[in-house]
Amino acid sequence: MSDTYHPGPTPASDVSEDSRADYDYRSDDVERPGLVDDLEALVDGDVRFDSYSRQLYATDASAYQQLPIGVVSPRSTEDVAAVMEYCADNEIPVLPRGGGTSLAGQAVNEAVVLDFKRYMDDFLSADPDERVARAQAGITLARLNDHLDEHGLKYAPDPAWGDKSVLGGCIGNNTTGAHSLKYHKADGYVESVETVLADGTVTEFGWVDVDELDDLAGTDDLEGRIYAEVQSIIEEHTDEIEAKFPDLKRNVSGYNLDRLVKDVDERGQVNVGRLLAGSEGTLAIVTEAEVSLEPIPSETSVVLLTYDDIISAMEDVAPILEHDPAAVEVMDDILLDLARGTGQFADLVATLPEGTNSTLLVEFYAESMAEGKQKVANLLADRLPAHDAEVAPENPTSTDAPMNAVDALEAYDPGRQEKFWKMRKSGLPILLSRTGDDKHWPFVEDTAVPAENLPEYVADIQDVFDEHDTFASYYAHAGPGVLHIRPLLNIKTTDGIERMAAISDALTDLVVEYDGSISGEHGDGRARTKWNKKLYGEQLWGVFGDLKSTFDPQGLLNPGNVCGDHDPTENLRFDPEYSFDADFEPVLNWENENGFQGMTELCHGCAGCTGHQETTGGTMCPTYRATDEEITSTRGRANMLRNAMNGELPDELFTDEFVNEVLDLCIACKGCKNDCPSGVDMAKLKAEVTHEYHQREGIAFRDRLFANVETLFKLGSTFAPVSNAATSVPGTNWLLEKTIGIASERDLPSFHRQTFRKWMRSRGGSAVSEAEAGRKALLIADPYTDYTHPHVGTAAVEALEAAGVHVRVPDDVTDSGRPAFSKSMLDHARSTARENVDALAPLVADGWDVVTVEPSDAVMYQSDYQSLLAGEDVDAVAANTYGVCEYIDRFELDRNVEFDAAGESLTYHGHCQQKATRKDHHAVGVLRRAGYEVDPLDSSCCGMAGSFGYQAEHYSMSQAIGDTLFGQVDDSPGEQVVAPGASCRTQLSDYEAQHGEPPHPIERVADALASH
Ligand SMILES: Cc1cc2nc3c(=O)[nH]c(=O)nc-3n(C[C@H](O)[C@H](O)[C@H](O)COP(=O)(O)OP(=O)(O)OC[C@H]3O[C@@H](n4cnc5c(N)ncnc54)[C@H](O)[C@@H]3O)c2cc1C
Ligand code: SF4
Ligand code: SF4
């Protein structure tokens, strides 16, 4: 870092240590207090049986919802054993849970939930020579792999959500990912597991020779009985297992008996730990696991093959497999159409031949790029000989299968490869963002059949969907025969539920007919347990039951799953009895979201908002990242809001506790609006509900103060420097905290008597005349720019004028209404918006552009005004408003400007709300063209979030969120940080050991002007 800005080491802000933080992530209404007292006496971890905590763990990523008895977040294996033993003594069901990303409902149950992700997430050891590692069950796969990276090794199962899901859940579901053609499922990597059995016994299951089983089965305890059962399965059912388990790389239905038989056959050994893989928490609880590792491949090469129809693509999968790819991923016409509609992929889709209906993305692993290219060339020589590959083929395998591919796009550069992969995944979010009652539900979303059966199988599925008057797209892992299929249904109707049941039944028949599995990836859970009998037949269904009752004689572990009695049409999140009543009239415009209800019900529970900065990146969700508490994730808030309006949490919505625990900590960064696959806009939901709370309970004095920041700043400026001296009197900060609740740690702003607007007037307006200008801009003097940061305004004028823009600073438009909007004072925000639109719209019609230096204001004009107001004038202002760097970049205004920044390096922290509108990258482009080297941080919200970080009770949370950014700044090679947001700059300048406030990017652009 430069002399200008030197952040110190990242402080570890601890919210739990701050007595002013008046939230504890739960409600006061504790259910079963006796049970809670008993468990609290037994464990070090958290015991939460309050109604909020129970609701938070009532859903996963599936269509199901079931209220648990309570939630325990254990801190150690001893905690887990104590809970299990207590529950066994008292016949209380138990459900181990990881990230709650399951799609079949196996992570929700009427049980005591053991939440492993909260505390039991330690990486324990790695032995690179033996290629094994050991970790606690709650570690995310991404963090596990971070620890292994330095050894050139990885834990190979790579589910798409590995940065949100954990090792215990991965074993629980026998997870794998897009590269399962090369790797095993989770079971193939289990070396040994520390487990807590159903009676609370702690034991380690690892490899034992088959001839040791007699001795192990001889002990008269639960472990002995388990070994006896395993021995009898091997002796009595091996033939049936070999006959009935489909010969697939990916089958996770039922218990993992084929792995048991294979291990006996191949190694003469059994590993009960491997039997637990895919048992969905129904047999035993995994607390730690030792897993084997794979080397990270040196290079990858990718080719995208195009087809005229989905069946042709499916026909090509089996011959492609002859070429030993690492992945073969399909994308159908529906998803291609959706990708075509996205700004990010429209250009790529446009390069596909006309009539392209489906694509197969084929990836190869290789030791060198030359080898990677060779593999692609060999594949193309067989599948599309007309294509001129980048290198000539060498001894290609010829499969003699008909050639269906129409074209091929090769990708060797990592950026292009990433774009292909991202395109494959791009349509799904749009598929999942339907705000109506018809949604693409997961219940047959991961069937698998042998690749050679895919064409007939897909054709038959189409018939089933036609018969039931629905459709789905086909995407995912065609190589191992796994298709993700989510039919569109309205399960709020009886008809929808009946069709759901009929489609599952019919698809189970089809997978049996085509030697497949009803679950090739996501497990049985509530959606598919019922079909295991049809898939495996009576004998193995009986074996599953015997295995379950041996491990869990009282039937307490995640009852109903795998071999239980779950009915897939019960305990659904939505059903015909579902009713929704917000009990108030929304005041924002929800037309684009299919009404307020549409947005409230949009979250599908995938847990995408529970990743961390270093593994997931992006913005969502900073409060979860700071706390690891479910209630501070977007999912937590969405679940709570929906349940408060559908009768699950009656009379809660407008209580102080609900507003405080559920809504108050959403810092309205809008990260979820962009990063959530469904586009859940929690900031908008919060504004709407908190506004109604204000109608009922009134508005706090401090909120009014912050909403009227412009009046305050004007006063401060008028009386400067006296006002500045007054705020620096010792004791002022203490007094402000005691009286108003402004955190005493925060420095108050310093006001300028010479405001930006005065400066503009004093220089007699723009130096570029309207006649000679290429464009004309109304540069908004927001309260920060006008009264506290006039130098940012003057820099903006300088940069715009150097770019040939005629600049006018309007006197009658200053506050955008953002401060009031962020305090959910929507009437106030609306009247400010109305005044501003009335003032700006005629000028916009006259060819003026609106330009702001404050990103949150740009977003206010560009999108929030359309939530507050309707009309062509509002749309015109929205369409013609730009952040200052966005403006320069968008219209290439700097193309003829001379800069001389001479390669100084900058670290760029973008504004969270501007990221949500995908306009954050513009500043980076402008700074680079000005001559700077720029390191754009993949950062989230800074934690200040307008006035949030000024509030005493939020100070430690604000710092905890900021810690992540401070750490990123520490690690960045940039010499100086630049940040367009005034709040971000305050947060960064309050960071200890730094020197001075970071500049706005436009200041550095102005500095770099050759004319400067
Ligand atoms: C968008 C999205 C993409 C996905 N992509 C993939 C994919 O590519 N491949 C894939 O296989 N799956 C995928 N899944 C499904 C799911 O993410 C994985 O199965 C994941 O491994 C589950 O991990 P989790 O930590 O969320 O477990 P959870 O959902 O919390 O639990 C899964 C099961 O394991 C049990 N369990 C959890 N912890 C323990 C423990 N300590 N001891 C014993 N049992 C335990 C639970 O009881 C439950 O039955 C995806 C899901 C989503 C939402
Ligand atoms: S808010 Fe979005 S990312 Fe989070 S669980 Fe819901 S749908 Fe998934
Ligand atoms: S607006 Fe920001 S803080 Fe609020 S839920 Fe969304 S990502 Fe989280």
Tab-separated table of C-alpha atoms in Angstrom, residues 123-366:
chain	number	residue	atom	x	y	z
A	123	PHE	CA	-9.910	-28.539	9.297
A	124	LEU	CA	-7.950	-31.091	11.324
A	125	SER	CA	-5.062	-32.499	9.305
A	126	ALA	CA	-3.692	-33.382	5.887
A	127	ASP	CA	-1.179	-36.016	4.876
A	128	PRO	CA	-0.184	-35.137	1.315
A	129	ASP	CA	1.974	-38.265	0.930
A	130	GLU	CA	-0.893	-40.565	1.824
A	131	ARG	CA	-3.332	-38.216	0.055
A	132	VAL	CA	-5.752	-38.038	2.966
A	133	ALA	CA	-7.213	-35.233	5.033
A	134	ARG	CA	-9.367	-35.074	8.133
A	135	ALA	CA	-11.952	-32.444	9.057
A	136	GLN	CA	-15.031	-31.881	11.157
A	137	ALA	CA	-18.393	-32.537	9.599
A	138	GLY	CA	-19.397	-28.858	9.354
A	139	ILE	CA	-16.554	-27.626	7.137
A	140	THR	CA	-17.670	-26.424	3.700
A	141	LEU	CA	-16.101	-28.302	0.808
A	142	ALA	CA	-14.677	-25.041	-0.516
A	143	ARG	CA	-12.819	-24.379	2.742
A	144	LEU	CA	-11.641	-27.966	2.894
A	145	ASN	CA	-10.201	-27.549	-0.575
A	146	ASP	CA	-8.625	-24.215	0.323
A	147	HIS	CA	-6.546	-26.092	2.896
A	148	LEU	CA	-5.527	-28.716	0.345
A	149	ASP	CA	-4.697	-26.420	-2.520
A	150	GLU	CA	-1.094	-25.855	-1.416
A	151	HIS	CA	-0.481	-29.596	-1.741
A	152	GLY	CA	-1.865	-29.711	-5.294
A	153	LEU	CA	-4.644	-31.945	-3.972
A	154	LYS	CA	-8.396	-31.706	-3.698
A	155	TYR	CA	-11.404	-33.420	-2.215
A	156	ALA	CA	-12.834	-34.500	-5.549
A	157	PRO	CA	-16.653	-34.513	-5.189
A	158	ASP	CA	-17.522	-31.077	-6.552
A	159	PRO	CA	-21.210	-30.311	-6.090
A	160	ALA	CA	-22.247	-26.968	-7.531
A	161	TRP	CA	-22.933	-25.589	-4.045
A	162	GLY	CA	-19.693	-26.865	-2.439
A	163	ASP	CA	-19.051	-23.406	-1.014
A	164	LYS	CA	-22.310	-23.560	0.926
A	165	SER	CA	-22.643	-27.275	1.696
A	166	VAL	CA	-20.481	-29.171	4.159
A	167	LEU	CA	-18.574	-32.415	4.449
A	168	GLY	CA	-21.168	-34.076	6.719
A	169	GLY	CA	-23.965	-33.191	4.302
A	170	CYS	CA	-21.860	-34.309	1.362
A	171	ILE	CA	-21.367	-37.698	2.976
A	172	GLY	CA	-24.997	-37.715	4.126
A	173	ASN	CA	-26.186	-37.314	0.518
A	174	ASN	CA	-23.313	-39.210	-1.157
A	175	THR	CA	-22.687	-36.126	-3.184
A	176	THR	CA	-20.754	-35.663	-6.363
A	177	GLY	CA	-20.567	-33.035	-9.073
A	178	ALA	CA	-20.004	-32.157	-12.703
A	179	HIS	CA	-16.777	-34.180	-12.896
A	180	SER	CA	-18.144	-37.473	-11.679
A	181	LEU	CA	-17.009	-39.116	-14.920
A	182	LYS	CA	-13.507	-38.879	-13.462
A	183	TYR	CA	-14.261	-39.219	-9.780
A	184	HIS	CA	-16.331	-41.257	-7.359
A	185	LYS	CA	-19.248	-40.080	-5.322
A	186	ALA	CA	-18.483	-39.115	-1.708
A	187	ASP	CA	-18.585	-42.786	-0.636
A	188	GLY	CA	-15.492	-43.562	-2.706
A	189	TYR	CA	-13.441	-41.051	-0.694
A	190	VAL	CA	-14.460	-42.024	2.843
A	191	GLU	CA	-11.484	-43.582	4.603
A	192	SER	CA	-12.917	-43.462	8.101
A	193	VAL	CA	-15.491	-41.519	10.064
A	194	GLU	CA	-15.918	-40.603	13.679
A	195	THR	CA	-19.588	-41.184	14.383
A	196	VAL	CA	-22.077	-40.840	17.163
A	197	LEU	CA	-24.409	-43.821	17.130
A	198	ALA	CA	-28.096	-43.760	17.970
A	199	ASP	CA	-27.430	-44.570	21.635
A	200	GLY	CA	-24.822	-41.803	21.980
A	201	THR	CA	-21.781	-44.096	21.613
A	202	VAL	CA	-18.842	-42.440	19.869
A	203	THR	CA	-16.929	-44.716	17.535
A	204	GLU	CA	-14.701	-44.670	14.484
A	205	PHE	CA	-15.650	-46.685	11.402
A	206	GLY	CA	-12.882	-47.446	8.934
A	207	TRP	CA	-11.542	-50.354	6.911
A	208	VAL	CA	-11.857	-53.843	8.360
A	209	ASP	CA	-11.058	-57.145	6.670
A	210	VAL	CA	-14.053	-59.293	5.905
A	211	ASP	CA	-12.630	-62.086	8.011
A	212	GLU	CA	-12.499	-59.759	11.027
A	213	LEU	CA	-16.271	-59.374	10.900
A	214	ASP	CA	-16.911	-62.453	13.008
A	215	ASP	CA	-15.000	-60.969	15.927
A	216	LEU	CA	-16.447	-57.476	15.522
A	217	ALA	CA	-19.970	-58.879	15.267
A	218	GLY	CA	-19.457	-60.821	18.459
A	219	THR	CA	-19.644	-57.887	20.881
A	220	ASP	CA	-22.948	-57.323	22.583
A	221	ASP	CA	-23.332	-53.657	21.896
A	222	LEU	CA	-24.723	-51.458	19.134
A	223	GLU	CA	-21.469	-51.472	17.191
A	224	GLY	CA	-21.330	-55.268	17.334
A	225	ARG	CA	-24.906	-55.536	16.107
A	226	ILE	CA	-24.094	-53.210	13.215
A	227	TYR	CA	-21.179	-55.388	12.130
A	228	ALA	CA	-23.365	-58.484	12.454
A	229	GLU	CA	-25.976	-56.894	10.186
A	230	VAL	CA	-23.339	-55.875	7.653
A	231	GLN	CA	-21.987	-59.404	7.660
A	232	SER	CA	-25.425	-60.888	7.090
A	233	ILE	CA	-26.131	-58.484	4.223
A	234	ILE	CA	-22.932	-59.553	2.511
A	235	GLU	CA	-23.626	-63.211	3.064
A	236	GLU	CA	-27.314	-63.230	2.194
A	237	HIS	CA	-28.008	-60.429	-0.241
A	238	THR	CA	-24.951	-59.893	-2.434
A	239	ASP	CA	-26.605	-61.475	-5.500
A	240	GLU	CA	-29.764	-59.392	-5.152
A	241	ILE	CA	-27.717	-56.239	-4.630
A	242	GLU	CA	-25.699	-56.928	-7.756
A	243	ALA	CA	-28.871	-57.663	-9.693
A	244	LYS	CA	-30.963	-54.715	-8.536
A	245	PHE	CA	-28.546	-51.808	-8.134
A	246	PRO	CA	-28.283	-50.003	-11.471
A	247	ASP	CA	-24.870	-50.029	-13.084
A	248	LEU	CA	-24.387	-46.265	-12.932
A	249	LYS	CA	-21.611	-43.971	-11.797
A	250	ARG	CA	-24.323	-41.985	-10.135
A	251	ASN	CA	-27.043	-43.613	-8.124
A	252	VAL	CA	-27.767	-42.321	-4.646
A	253	SER	CA	-31.184	-43.869	-4.043
A	254	GLY	CA	-31.497	-46.202	-1.088
A	255	TYR	CA	-28.679	-47.337	1.194
A	256	ASN	CA	-25.267	-47.702	-0.295
A	257	LEU	CA	-25.194	-51.492	-0.446
A	258	ASP	CA	-23.542	-51.719	-3.861
A	259	ARG	CA	-20.471	-49.919	-2.491
A	260	LEU	CA	-20.332	-52.440	0.365
A	261	VAL	CA	-20.442	-55.364	-2.029
A	262	LYS	CA	-17.901	-53.748	-4.366
A	263	ASP	CA	-15.435	-53.133	-1.533
A	264	VAL	CA	-15.723	-56.749	-0.423
A	265	ASP	CA	-15.175	-57.865	-3.987
A	266	GLU	CA	-12.306	-55.500	-4.795
A	267	ARG	CA	-10.485	-55.239	-1.445
A	268	GLY	CA	-11.793	-58.029	0.733
A	269	GLN	CA	-12.677	-55.301	3.208
A	270	VAL	CA	-15.679	-53.365	4.413
A	271	ASN	CA	-15.910	-49.792	5.608
A	272	VAL	CA	-19.073	-48.966	7.549
A	273	GLY	CA	-18.181	-45.292	7.091
A	274	ARG	CA	-18.845	-45.744	3.390
A	275	LEU	CA	-22.199	-47.317	4.171
A	276	LEU	CA	-23.132	-44.073	5.898
A	277	ALA	CA	-22.593	-42.174	2.651
A	278	GLY	CA	-26.030	-41.479	1.244
A	279	SER	CA	-27.795	-42.557	4.431
A	280	GLU	CA	-29.170	-39.012	4.872
A	281	GLY	CA	-28.601	-38.918	8.594
A	282	THR	CA	-30.810	-41.947	9.185
A	283	LEU	CA	-28.160	-44.400	10.423
A	284	ALA	CA	-25.613	-42.469	12.488
A	285	ILE	CA	-24.182	-39.007	12.943
A	286	VAL	CA	-20.830	-38.155	11.387
A	287	THR	CA	-18.733	-35.775	13.495
A	288	GLU	CA	-15.373	-36.055	11.708
A	289	ALA	CA	-14.235	-37.720	8.513
A	290	GLU	CA	-10.939	-38.785	7.025
A	291	VAL	CA	-11.206	-38.576	3.264
A	292	SER	CA	-8.891	-39.516	0.435
A	293	LEU	CA	-7.791	-36.894	-2.076
A	294	GLU	CA	-7.114	-36.532	-5.777
A	295	PRO	CA	-4.444	-34.486	-7.555
A	296	ILE	CA	-5.663	-31.208	-9.057
A	297	PRO	CA	-5.480	-31.563	-12.859
A	298	SER	CA	-2.850	-29.395	-14.539
A	299	GLU	CA	-4.932	-28.203	-17.483
A	300	THR	CA	-8.438	-28.347	-18.832
A	301	SER	CA	-9.726	-27.933	-22.361
A	302	VAL	CA	-13.338	-27.349	-23.339
A	303	VAL	CA	-15.385	-27.675	-26.499
A	304	LEU	CA	-19.029	-26.717	-26.955
A	305	LEU	CA	-20.850	-28.898	-29.482
A	306	THR	CA	-24.100	-27.648	-30.954
A	307	TYR	CA	-27.168	-29.684	-32.055
A	308	ASP	CA	-30.420	-29.101	-33.851
A	309	ASP	CA	-32.484	-30.933	-31.262
A	310	ILE	CA	-32.162	-32.396	-27.790
A	311	ILE	CA	-32.491	-36.021	-28.898
A	312	SER	CA	-29.546	-35.645	-31.318
A	313	ALA	CA	-27.506	-34.232	-28.462
A	314	MET	CA	-28.496	-37.137	-26.246
A	315	GLU	CA	-27.510	-39.608	-28.979
A	316	ASP	CA	-24.049	-38.112	-29.052
A	317	VAL	CA	-23.347	-38.552	-25.326
A	318	ALA	CA	-22.396	-42.237	-25.391
A	319	PRO	CA	-19.898	-41.876	-28.286
A	320	ILE	CA	-18.379	-38.798	-26.630
A	321	LEU	CA	-17.788	-40.843	-23.475
A	322	GLU	CA	-15.485	-43.105	-25.515
A	323	HIS	CA	-13.059	-40.171	-25.574
A	324	ASP	CA	-12.661	-40.144	-21.797
A	325	PRO	CA	-13.902	-36.626	-21.015
A	326	ALA	CA	-14.003	-35.218	-17.479
A	327	ALA	CA	-17.456	-33.705	-17.993
A	328	VAL	CA	-20.264	-33.719	-20.555
A	329	GLU	CA	-22.949	-31.148	-19.724
A	330	VAL	CA	-26.161	-30.571	-21.621
A	331	MET	CA	-28.087	-27.340	-22.074
A	332	ASP	CA	-31.402	-27.363	-23.934
A	333	ASP	CA	-33.323	-24.797	-25.979
A	334	ILE	CA	-35.158	-23.321	-23.001
A	335	LEU	CA	-31.932	-22.532	-21.207
A	336	LEU	CA	-30.232	-21.335	-24.391
A	337	ASP	CA	-33.111	-18.936	-24.940
A	338	LEU	CA	-32.752	-17.673	-21.390
A	339	ALA	CA	-28.987	-17.239	-21.834
A	340	ARG	CA	-29.652	-15.356	-25.081
A	341	GLY	CA	-31.657	-12.851	-23.069
A	342	THR	CA	-28.825	-12.097	-20.640
A	343	GLY	CA	-26.347	-9.293	-21.300
A	344	GLN	CA	-23.508	-11.576	-20.275
A	345	PHE	CA	-24.115	-14.415	-22.738
A	346	ALA	CA	-26.082	-12.918	-25.627
A	347	ASP	CA	-22.872	-12.505	-27.667
A	348	LEU	CA	-21.794	-16.105	-27.082
A	349	VAL	CA	-25.231	-17.523	-27.957
A	350	ALA	CA	-25.212	-15.327	-31.066
A	351	THR	CA	-22.099	-17.161	-32.300
A	352	LEU	CA	-23.953	-20.492	-32.286
A	353	PRO	CA	-25.289	-21.608	-35.691
A	354	GLU	CA	-28.837	-20.624	-36.509
A	355	GLY	CA	-31.251	-23.294	-35.376
A	356	THR	CA	-29.087	-24.452	-32.457
A	357	ASN	CA	-31.463	-26.138	-30.073
A	358	SER	CA	-29.097	-27.813	-27.606
A	359	THR	CA	-25.438	-27.901	-26.684
A	360	LEU	CA	-23.060	-30.341	-25.053
A	361	LEU	CA	-20.168	-28.838	-23.142
A	362	VAL	CA	-17.307	-31.352	-23.127
A	363	GLU	CA	-14.340	-30.848	-20.831
A	364	PHE	CA	-11.057	-32.777	-20.784
A	365	TYR	CA	-8.373	-32.954	-18.113
A	366	ALA	CA	-4.794	-32.926	-19.396
